[in-house]
Structure formats: C-alpha cells, structure tokens
PDB file of C-alpha atoms in Angstrom:
ATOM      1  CA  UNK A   1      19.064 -64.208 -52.165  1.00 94.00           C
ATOM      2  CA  UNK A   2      17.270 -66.861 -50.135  1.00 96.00           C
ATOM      3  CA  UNK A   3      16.676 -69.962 -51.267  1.00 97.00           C
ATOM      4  CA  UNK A   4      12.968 -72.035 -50.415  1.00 97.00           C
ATOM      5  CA  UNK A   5      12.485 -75.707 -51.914  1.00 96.00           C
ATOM      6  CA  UNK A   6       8.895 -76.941 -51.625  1.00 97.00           C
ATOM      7  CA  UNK A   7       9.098 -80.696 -51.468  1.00 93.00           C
ATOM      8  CA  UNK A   8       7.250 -83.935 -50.980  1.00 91.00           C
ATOM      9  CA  UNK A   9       7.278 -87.949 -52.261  1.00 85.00           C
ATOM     10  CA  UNK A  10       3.458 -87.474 -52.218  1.00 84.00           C
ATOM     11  CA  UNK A  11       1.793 -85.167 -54.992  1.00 82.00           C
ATOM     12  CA  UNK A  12      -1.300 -83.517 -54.291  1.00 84.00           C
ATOM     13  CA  UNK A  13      -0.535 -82.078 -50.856  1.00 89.00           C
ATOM     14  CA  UNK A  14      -0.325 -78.930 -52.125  1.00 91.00           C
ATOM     15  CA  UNK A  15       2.957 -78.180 -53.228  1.00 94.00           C
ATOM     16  CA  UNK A  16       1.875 -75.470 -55.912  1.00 96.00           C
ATOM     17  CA  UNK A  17      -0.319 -74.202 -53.958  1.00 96.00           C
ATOM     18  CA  UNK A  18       2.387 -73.224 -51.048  1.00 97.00           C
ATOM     19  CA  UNK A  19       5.251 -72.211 -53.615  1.00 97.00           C
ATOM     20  CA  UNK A  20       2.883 -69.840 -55.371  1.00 97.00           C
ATOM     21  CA  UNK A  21       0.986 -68.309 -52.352  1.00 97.00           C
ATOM     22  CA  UNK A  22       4.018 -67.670 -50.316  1.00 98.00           C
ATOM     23  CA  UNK A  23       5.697 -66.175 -53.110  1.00 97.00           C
ATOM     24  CA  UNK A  24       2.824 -63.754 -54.046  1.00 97.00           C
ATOM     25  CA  UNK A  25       3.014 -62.692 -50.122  1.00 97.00           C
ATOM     26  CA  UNK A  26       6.569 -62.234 -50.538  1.00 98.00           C
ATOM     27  CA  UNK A  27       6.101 -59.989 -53.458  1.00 97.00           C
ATOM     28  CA  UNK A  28       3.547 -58.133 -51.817  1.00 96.00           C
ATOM     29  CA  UNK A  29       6.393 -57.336 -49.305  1.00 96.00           C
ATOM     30  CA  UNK A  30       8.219 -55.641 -52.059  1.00 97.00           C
ATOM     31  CA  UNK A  31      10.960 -58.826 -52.254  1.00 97.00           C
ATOM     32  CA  UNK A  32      11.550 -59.473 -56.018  1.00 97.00           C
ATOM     33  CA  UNK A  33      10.476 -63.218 -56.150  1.00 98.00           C
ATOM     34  CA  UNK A  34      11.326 -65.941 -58.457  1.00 98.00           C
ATOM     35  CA  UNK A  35       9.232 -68.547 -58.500  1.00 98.00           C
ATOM     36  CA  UNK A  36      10.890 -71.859 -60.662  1.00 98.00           C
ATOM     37  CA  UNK A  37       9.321 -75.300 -61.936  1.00 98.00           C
ATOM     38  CA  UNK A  38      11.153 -78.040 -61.756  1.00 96.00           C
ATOM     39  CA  UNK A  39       8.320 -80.332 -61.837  1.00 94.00           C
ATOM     40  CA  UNK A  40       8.323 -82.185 -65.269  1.00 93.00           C
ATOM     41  CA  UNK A  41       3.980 -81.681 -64.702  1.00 93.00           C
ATOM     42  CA  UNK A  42       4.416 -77.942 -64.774  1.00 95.00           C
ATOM     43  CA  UNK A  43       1.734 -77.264 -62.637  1.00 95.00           C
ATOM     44  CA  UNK A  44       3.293 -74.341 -61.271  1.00 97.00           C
ATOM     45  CA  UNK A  45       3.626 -73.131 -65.235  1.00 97.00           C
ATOM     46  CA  UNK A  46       0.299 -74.044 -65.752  1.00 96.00           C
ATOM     47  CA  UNK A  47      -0.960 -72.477 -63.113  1.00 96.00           C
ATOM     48  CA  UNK A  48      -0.211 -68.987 -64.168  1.00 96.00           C
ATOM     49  CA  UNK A  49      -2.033 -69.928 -67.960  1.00 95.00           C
ATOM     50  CA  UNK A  50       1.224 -71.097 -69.797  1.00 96.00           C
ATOM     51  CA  UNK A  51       1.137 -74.487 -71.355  1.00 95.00           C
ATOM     52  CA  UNK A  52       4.378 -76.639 -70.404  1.00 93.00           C
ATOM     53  CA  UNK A  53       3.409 -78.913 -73.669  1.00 92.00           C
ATOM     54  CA  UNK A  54       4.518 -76.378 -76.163  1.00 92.00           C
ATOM     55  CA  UNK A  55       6.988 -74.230 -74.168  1.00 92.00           C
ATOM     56  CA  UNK A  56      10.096 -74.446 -76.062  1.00 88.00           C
ATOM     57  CA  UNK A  57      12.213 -72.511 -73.536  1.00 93.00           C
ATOM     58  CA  UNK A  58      12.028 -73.622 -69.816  1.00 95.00           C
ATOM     59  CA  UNK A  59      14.313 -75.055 -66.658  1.00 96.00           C
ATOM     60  CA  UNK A  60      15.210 -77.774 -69.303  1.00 94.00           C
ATOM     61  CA  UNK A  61      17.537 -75.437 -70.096  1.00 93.00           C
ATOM     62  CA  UNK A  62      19.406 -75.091 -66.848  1.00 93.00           C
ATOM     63  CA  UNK A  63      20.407 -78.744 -67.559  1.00 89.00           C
ATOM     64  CA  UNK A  64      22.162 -78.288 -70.697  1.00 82.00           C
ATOM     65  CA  UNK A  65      25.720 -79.777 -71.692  1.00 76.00           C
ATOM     66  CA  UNK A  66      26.886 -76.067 -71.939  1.00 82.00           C
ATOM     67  CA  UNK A  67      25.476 -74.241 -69.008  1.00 86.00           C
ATOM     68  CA  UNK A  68      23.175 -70.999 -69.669  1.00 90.00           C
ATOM     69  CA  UNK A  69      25.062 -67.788 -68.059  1.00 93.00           C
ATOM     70  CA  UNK A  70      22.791 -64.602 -66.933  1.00 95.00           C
ATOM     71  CA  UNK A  71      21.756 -63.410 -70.101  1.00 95.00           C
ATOM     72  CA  UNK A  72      20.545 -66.610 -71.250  1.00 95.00           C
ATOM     73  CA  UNK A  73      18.959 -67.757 -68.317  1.00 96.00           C
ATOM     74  CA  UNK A  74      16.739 -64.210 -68.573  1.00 96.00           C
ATOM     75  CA  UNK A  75      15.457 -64.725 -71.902  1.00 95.00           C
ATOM     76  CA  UNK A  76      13.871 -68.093 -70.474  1.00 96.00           C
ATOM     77  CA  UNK A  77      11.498 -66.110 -67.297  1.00 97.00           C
ATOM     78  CA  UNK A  78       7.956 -65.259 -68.064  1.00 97.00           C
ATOM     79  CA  UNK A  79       5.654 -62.517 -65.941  1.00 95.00           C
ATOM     80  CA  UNK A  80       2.969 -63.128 -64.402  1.00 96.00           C
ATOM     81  CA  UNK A  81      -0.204 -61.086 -63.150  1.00 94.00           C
ATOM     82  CA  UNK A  82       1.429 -60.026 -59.879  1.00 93.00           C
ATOM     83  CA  UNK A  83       4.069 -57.212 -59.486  1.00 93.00           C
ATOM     84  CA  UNK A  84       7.277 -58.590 -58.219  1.00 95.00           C
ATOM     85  CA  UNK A  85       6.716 -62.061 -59.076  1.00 97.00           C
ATOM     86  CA  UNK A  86       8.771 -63.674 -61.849  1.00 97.00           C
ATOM     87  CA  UNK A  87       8.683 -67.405 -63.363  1.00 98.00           C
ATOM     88  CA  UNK A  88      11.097 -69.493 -64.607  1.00 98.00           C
ATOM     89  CA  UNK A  89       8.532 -71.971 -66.326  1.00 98.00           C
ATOM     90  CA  UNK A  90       8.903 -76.049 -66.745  1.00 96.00           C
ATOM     91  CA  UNK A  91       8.062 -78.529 -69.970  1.00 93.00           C
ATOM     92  CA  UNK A  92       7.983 -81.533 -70.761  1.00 90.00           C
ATOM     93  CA  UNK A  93      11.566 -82.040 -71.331  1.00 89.00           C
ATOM     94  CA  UNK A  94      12.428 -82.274 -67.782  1.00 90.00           C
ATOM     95  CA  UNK A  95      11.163 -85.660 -67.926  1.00 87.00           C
ATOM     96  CA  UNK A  96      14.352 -86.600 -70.170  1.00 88.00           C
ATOM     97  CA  UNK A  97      16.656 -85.402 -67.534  1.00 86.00           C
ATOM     98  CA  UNK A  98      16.630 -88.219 -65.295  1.00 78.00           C
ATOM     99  CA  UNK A  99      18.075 -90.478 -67.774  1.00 76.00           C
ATOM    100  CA  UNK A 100      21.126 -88.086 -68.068  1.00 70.00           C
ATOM    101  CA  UNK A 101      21.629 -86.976 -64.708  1.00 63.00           C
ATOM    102  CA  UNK A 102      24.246 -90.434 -64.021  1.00 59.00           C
ATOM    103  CA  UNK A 103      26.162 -89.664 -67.092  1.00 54.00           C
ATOM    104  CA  UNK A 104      26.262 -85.884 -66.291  1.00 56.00           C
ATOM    105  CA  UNK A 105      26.396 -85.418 -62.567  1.00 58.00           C
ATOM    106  CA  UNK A 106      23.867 -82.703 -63.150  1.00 73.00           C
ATOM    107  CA  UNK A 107      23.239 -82.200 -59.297  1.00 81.00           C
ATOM    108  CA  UNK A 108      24.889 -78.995 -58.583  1.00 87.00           C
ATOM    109  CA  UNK A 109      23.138 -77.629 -62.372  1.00 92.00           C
ATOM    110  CA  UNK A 110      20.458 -75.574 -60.372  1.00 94.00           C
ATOM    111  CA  UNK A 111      22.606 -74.502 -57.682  1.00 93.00           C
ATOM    112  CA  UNK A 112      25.302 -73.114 -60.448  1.00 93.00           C
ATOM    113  CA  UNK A 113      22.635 -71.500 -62.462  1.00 95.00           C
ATOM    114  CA  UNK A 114      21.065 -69.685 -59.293  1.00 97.00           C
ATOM    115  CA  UNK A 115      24.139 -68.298 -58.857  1.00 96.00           C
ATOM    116  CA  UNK A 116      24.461 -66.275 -62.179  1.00 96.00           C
ATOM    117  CA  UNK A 117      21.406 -64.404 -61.189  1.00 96.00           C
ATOM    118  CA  UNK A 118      22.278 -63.899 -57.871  1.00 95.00           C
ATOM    119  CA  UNK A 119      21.582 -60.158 -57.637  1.00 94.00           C
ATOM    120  CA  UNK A 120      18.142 -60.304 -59.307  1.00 96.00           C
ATOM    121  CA  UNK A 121      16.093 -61.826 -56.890  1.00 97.00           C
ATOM    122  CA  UNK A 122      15.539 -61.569 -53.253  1.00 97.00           C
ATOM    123  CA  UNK A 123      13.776 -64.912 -53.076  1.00 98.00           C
ATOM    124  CA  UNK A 124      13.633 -68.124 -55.175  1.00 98.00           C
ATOM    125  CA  UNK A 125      10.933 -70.883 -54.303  1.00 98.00           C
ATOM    126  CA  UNK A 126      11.365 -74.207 -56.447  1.00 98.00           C
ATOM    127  CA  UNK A 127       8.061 -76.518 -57.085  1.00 97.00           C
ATOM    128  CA  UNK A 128       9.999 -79.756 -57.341  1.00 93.00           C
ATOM    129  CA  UNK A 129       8.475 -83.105 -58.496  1.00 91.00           C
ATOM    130  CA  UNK A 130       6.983 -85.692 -56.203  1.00 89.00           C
ATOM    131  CA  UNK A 131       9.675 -88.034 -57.145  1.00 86.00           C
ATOM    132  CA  UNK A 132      13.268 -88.569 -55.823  1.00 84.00           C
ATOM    133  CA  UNK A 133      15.969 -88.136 -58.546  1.00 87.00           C
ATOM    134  CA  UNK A 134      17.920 -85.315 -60.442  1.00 89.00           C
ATOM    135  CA  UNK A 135      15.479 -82.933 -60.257  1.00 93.00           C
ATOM    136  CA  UNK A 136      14.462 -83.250 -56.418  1.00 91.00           C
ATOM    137  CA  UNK A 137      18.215 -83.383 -55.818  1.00 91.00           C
ATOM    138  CA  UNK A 138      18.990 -79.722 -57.795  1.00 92.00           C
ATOM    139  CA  UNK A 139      16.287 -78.561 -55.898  1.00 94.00           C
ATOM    140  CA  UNK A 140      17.160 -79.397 -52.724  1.00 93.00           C
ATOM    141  CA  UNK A 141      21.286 -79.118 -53.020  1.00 91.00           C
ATOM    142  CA  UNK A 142      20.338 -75.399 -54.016  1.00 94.00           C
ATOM    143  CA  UNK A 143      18.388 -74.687 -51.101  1.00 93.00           C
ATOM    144  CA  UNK A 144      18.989 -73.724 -47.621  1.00 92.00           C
ATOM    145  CA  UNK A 145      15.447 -74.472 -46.366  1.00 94.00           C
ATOM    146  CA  UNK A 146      12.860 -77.034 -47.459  1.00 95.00           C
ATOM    147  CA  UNK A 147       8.855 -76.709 -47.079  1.00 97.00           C
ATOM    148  CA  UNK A 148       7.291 -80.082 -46.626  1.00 96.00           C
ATOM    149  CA  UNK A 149       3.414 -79.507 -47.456  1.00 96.00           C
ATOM    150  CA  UNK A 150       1.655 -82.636 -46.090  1.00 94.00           C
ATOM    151  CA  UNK A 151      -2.046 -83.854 -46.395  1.00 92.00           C
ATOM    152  CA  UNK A 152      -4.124 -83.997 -42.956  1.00 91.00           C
ATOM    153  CA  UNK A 153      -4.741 -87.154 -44.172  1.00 88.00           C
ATOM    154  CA  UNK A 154      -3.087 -90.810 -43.307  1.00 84.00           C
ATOM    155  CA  UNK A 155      -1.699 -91.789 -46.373  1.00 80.00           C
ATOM    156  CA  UNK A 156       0.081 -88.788 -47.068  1.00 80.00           C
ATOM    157  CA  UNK A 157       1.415 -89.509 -43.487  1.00 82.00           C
ATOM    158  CA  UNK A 158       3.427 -92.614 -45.558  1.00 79.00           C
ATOM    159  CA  UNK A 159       4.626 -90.399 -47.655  1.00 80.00           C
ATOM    160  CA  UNK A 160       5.926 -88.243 -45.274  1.00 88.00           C
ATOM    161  CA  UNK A 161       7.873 -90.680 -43.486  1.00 86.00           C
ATOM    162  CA  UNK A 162       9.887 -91.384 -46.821  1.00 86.00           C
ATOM    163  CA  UNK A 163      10.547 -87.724 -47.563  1.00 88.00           C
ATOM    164  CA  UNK A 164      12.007 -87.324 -43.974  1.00 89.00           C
ATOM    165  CA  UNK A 165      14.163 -90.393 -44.907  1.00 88.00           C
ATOM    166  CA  UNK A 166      15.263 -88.393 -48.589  1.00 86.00           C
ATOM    167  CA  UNK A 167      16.008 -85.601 -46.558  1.00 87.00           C
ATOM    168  CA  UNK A 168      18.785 -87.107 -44.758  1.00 87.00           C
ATOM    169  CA  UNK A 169      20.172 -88.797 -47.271  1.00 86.00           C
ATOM    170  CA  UNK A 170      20.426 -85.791 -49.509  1.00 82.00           C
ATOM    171  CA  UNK A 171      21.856 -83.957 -46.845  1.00 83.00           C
ATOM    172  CA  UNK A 172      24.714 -86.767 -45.898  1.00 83.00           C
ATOM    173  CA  UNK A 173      25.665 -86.625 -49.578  1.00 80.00           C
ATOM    174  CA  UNK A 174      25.463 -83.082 -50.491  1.00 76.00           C
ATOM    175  CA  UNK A 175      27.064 -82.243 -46.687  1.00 80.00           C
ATOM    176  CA  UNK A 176      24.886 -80.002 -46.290  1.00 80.00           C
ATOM    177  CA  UNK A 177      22.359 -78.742 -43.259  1.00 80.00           C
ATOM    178  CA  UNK A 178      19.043 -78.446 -44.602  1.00 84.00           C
ATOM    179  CA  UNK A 179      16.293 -76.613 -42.246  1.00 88.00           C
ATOM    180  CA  UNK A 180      12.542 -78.311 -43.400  1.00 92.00           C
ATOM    181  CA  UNK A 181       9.525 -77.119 -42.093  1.00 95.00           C
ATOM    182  CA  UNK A 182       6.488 -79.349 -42.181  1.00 96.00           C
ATOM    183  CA  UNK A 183       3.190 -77.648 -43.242  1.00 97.00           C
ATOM    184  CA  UNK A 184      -0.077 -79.459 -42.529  1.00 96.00           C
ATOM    185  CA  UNK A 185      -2.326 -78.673 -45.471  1.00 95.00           C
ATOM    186  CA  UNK A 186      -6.145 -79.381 -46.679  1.00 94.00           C
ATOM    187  CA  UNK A 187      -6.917 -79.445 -42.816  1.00 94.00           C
ATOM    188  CA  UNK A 188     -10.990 -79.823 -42.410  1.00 92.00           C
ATOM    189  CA  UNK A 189     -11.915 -79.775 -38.404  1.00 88.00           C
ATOM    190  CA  UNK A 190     -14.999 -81.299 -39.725  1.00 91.00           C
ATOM    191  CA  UNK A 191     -13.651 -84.576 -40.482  1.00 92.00           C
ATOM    192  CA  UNK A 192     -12.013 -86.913 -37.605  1.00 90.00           C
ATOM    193  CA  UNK A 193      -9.525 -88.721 -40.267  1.00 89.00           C
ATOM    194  CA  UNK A 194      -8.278 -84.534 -40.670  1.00 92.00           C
ATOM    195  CA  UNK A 195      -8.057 -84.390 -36.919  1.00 94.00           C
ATOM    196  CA  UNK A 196      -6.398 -87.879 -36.687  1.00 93.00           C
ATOM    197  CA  UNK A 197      -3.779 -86.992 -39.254  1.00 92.00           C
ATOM    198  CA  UNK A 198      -2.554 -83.595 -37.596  1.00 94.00           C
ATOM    199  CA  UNK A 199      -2.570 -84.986 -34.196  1.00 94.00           C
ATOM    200  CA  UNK A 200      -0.589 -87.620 -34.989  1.00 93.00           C
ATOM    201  CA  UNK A 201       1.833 -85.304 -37.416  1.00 93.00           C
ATOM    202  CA  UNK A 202       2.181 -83.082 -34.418  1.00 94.00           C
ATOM    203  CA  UNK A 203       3.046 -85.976 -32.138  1.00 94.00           C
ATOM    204  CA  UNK A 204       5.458 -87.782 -34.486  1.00 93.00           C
ATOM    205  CA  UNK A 205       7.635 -84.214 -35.362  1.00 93.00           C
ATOM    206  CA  UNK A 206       6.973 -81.955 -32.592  1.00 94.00           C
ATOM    207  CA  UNK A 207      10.333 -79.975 -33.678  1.00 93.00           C
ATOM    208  CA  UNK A 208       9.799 -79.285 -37.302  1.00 93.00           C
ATOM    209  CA  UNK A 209       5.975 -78.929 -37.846  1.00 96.00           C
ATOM    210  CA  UNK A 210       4.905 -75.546 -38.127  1.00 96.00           C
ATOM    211  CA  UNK A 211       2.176 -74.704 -35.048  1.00 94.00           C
ATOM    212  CA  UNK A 212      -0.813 -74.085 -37.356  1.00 96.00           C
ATOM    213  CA  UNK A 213      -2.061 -75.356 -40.736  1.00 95.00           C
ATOM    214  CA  UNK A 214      -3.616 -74.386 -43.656  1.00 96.00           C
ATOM    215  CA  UNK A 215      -7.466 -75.185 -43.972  1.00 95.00           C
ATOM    216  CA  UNK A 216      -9.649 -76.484 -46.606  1.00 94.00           C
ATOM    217  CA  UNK A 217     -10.338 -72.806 -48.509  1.00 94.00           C
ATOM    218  CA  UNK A 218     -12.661 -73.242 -51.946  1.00 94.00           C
ATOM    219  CA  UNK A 219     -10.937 -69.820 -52.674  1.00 94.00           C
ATOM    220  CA  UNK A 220      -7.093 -71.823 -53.148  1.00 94.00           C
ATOM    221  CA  UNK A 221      -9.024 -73.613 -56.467  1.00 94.00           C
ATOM    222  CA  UNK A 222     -10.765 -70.439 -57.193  1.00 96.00           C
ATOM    223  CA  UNK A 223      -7.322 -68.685 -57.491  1.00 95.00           C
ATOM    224  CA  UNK A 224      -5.232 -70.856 -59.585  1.00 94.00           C
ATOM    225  CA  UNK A 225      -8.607 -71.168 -61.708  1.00 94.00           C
ATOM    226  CA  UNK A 226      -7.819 -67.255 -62.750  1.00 95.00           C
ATOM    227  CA  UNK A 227      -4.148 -67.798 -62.482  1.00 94.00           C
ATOM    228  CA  UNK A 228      -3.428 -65.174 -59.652  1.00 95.00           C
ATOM    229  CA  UNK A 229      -1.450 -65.850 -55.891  1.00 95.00           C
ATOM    230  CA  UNK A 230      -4.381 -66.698 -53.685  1.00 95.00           C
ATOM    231  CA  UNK A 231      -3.615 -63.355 -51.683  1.00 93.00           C
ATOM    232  CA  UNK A 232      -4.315 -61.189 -54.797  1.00 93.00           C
ATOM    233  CA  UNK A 233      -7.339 -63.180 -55.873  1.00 93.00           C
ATOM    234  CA  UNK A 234      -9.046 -63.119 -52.034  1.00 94.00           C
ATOM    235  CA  UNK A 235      -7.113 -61.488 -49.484  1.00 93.00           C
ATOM    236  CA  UNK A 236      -9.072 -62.191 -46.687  1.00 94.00           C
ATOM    237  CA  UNK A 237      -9.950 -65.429 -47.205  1.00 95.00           C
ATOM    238  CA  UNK A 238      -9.221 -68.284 -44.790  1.00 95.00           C
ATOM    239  CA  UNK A 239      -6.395 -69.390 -46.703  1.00 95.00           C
ATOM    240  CA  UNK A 240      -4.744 -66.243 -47.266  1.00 96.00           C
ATOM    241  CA  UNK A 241      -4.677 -66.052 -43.737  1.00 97.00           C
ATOM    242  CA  UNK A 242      -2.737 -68.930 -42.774  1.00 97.00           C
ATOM    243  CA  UNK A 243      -0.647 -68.683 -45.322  1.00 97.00           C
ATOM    244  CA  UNK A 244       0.045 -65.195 -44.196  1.00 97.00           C
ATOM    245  CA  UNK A 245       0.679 -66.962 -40.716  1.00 97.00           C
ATOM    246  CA  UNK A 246       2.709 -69.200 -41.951  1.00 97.00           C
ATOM    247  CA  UNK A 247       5.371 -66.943 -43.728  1.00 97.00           C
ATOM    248  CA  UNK A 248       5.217 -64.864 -40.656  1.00 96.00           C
ATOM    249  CA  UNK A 249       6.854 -67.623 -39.134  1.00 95.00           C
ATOM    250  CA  UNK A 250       9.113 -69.006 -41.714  1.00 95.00           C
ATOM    251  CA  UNK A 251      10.747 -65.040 -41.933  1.00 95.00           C
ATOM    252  CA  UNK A 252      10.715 -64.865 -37.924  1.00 89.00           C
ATOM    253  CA  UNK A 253      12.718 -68.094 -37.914  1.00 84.00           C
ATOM    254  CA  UNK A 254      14.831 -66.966 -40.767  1.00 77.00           C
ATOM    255  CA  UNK A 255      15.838 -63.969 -39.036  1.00 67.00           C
ATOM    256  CA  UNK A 256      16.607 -65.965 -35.685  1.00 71.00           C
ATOM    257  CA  UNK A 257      19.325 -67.956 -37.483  1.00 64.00           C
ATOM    258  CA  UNK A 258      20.650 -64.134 -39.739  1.00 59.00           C
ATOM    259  CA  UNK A 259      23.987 -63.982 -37.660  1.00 53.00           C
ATOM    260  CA  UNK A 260      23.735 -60.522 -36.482  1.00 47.00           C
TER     261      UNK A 260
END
C-alpha cells in the first residue's frame, strides 16, 4: 500500500481538489483507493454529498483511547459514485483532538490504524487540515510522500514557505525521509500575478516542483458540485488533463525509487 498526504498551511489551494482527482485516476487504473479526511472541515466528506455535521462515525475514531482494529475501522468507510474508490469520512469531532493529542501522544494513531488494513488498499491519499498539529502530524508520520498544492498566487507563496519549514521539522522528529512534490494550482496565463507566482515558485524550488501545473478549469467546481472525481464528471477537460499529467509523473517517480 502506498501512502500520499496532500498538505498545505494555506487552505484553498486546492487540496480536495488534488486528493480526490488523483484518487479517481488511480481507481480508474484498477488500484483500490482509499481516500481519508482528516480535515476537521470535511470538505473531502462533503464533497462526495455526506454531511460531516451529523456523521456519527468518522476518522474521529482512529483517535480513540482504545484503538479500532480491521473490523472496526471497516464499518466506519462509506462508497462513493466511482468504482474502486473508498472513503473514510471526517466530522466535526476532529476538532477536539488537538486538545488531546499532548496528553495522548496520538501521532503514530493514523500510521497504526493504516496498518490494520494494510491488504485492502493499494493507495491511501489523506486531505489533511491547513493547520499544523495532531492531525497534520498523523498525516504526514503515515506517509511516505507529501503533495504540496500551492496557489499561482503570492500569498499562498507565504504560505508555502512555512509548510516547507513544517516539513522539516516533522521529518527531524518523526526521523523520517519524506519525498514532497509541489503542485502549482489555479494557474490562469491570463493574469501576470498567475505568471509572477509560478515563475517565481519555479525559481525558488527548482528540485521539488512538479514541471507543469494545473489550470483554472470551471469543470473542477462543476465536479465536486455533482460529487464525482473530476475525471468521471469531464474526462477531457483541461483539468483532467493535467491532473492526468501530473500522476503520470508522481507514479514514474515512484517507480524510479521501487528498488528493483
């Protein structure tokens, strides 16, 4: 099972959006794809028409005192429209654990839990909040690559320079190497300020941005509107094609560092 965090300090740059897309194109590839919330927002949850207000039964769970073991942690993952693609929703709750997680050095809980269903899934791709604490920690310690969606525009830039800084602090404490990809997103060649911002991200982190980006497509709305992957709502739209680009590349480099 591979493990994907998508991840940024900065909401709005499209988190969702990536997490959900990439996964639908991995289930289109016949991979059995779990897609998991750990935003206390649930916009991933509410994406695919469930309402994180009145789940009772969500990742919450993962944090309990007595951990859930496979069966449990089944009965909590919903369907959704597309074949392959499995959710593991979030609710409100979440909010509650980060005044627990000192107490309970909850940030291995994920991680642990992950493991119990180890043979179910051939991918997992974790929405994590925009915020650094127990939840962005569980997501990243359980991870072995990170997706950094940015903003083509400057003040997501900001934002960007703090996540870089999370990232290596995480990774000191956990010990761990952690590959991150940076993903320019909402890109409009229209606009200088877009132009500005890429330029700039491409300069700043010439190793770890991916070489393309992922336009301004009215079609991304459109399909988490009717609560399908953006590849099953409008295959060839513009976004479905970079997005198809872009996991091109993320499996290409994935296979480069598969010891043989």
């Amino acid at each position: 099972m591979r493990v994907w965090a998508v991840a940024n300090q900065k909401g709005g740059v499209g988190k969702t959006t990536t997490a959900v897309t990439l996964g639908g194109l991995l289930a289109e590839r016949k991979q059995r794809v779990l897609l998991l919330d750990l935003d206390p927002h649930g916009s991933m949850t509410s994406y695919f028409g469930y309402d994180p207000d009145t789940l009772s039964q969500s990742s919450f769970n993962l944090f309990a005192e007595q951990e859930p073991d496979a069966q449990a942690i089944n009965a909590l993952l919903l369907s959704t429209p597309c074949e392959g693609l499995t959710l593991l929703p979030s609710s409100m709750a979440l909010a509650t654990v980060e005044r627990r997680a000192a107490a309970e050095g909850m940030g291995l809980k994920v991680s642990r839990a992950l493991a119990k269903v180890w043979d179910q899934f051939d991918y997992v791709l974790i929405d994590s909040p925009p915020v650094l604490g127990a939840l962005m920690i569980n997501a990243l310690a359980a991870s072995e690559r990170l997706l950094v969606p940015v903003q083509t525009e400057f003040l997501a830039l900001k934002g960007l320079e703090r996540m870089i800084r999370t990232i290596s602090m995480v990774t000191q404490s956990l010990r761990k190497d952690l590959n991150y990809t940076i993903i320019p997103t909402m890109f409009d060649r229209r606009t200088q300020a877009s132009v500005g911002a890429l330029r700039e991200l491409r300069n700043t982190y010439p190793n770890t941005i991916w070489a393309a980006m992922i336009p301004v497509d009215t079609r991304i709305r459109d399909a988490s509107r009717n609560g399908v992957p953006l590849s099953q709502y409008s295959a060839d739209s513009r976004g479905a094609a970079a997005y198809r680009s872009l996991l091109k590349s993320l499996l290409s480099q994935q296979d480069q560092r598969t010891p043989a």
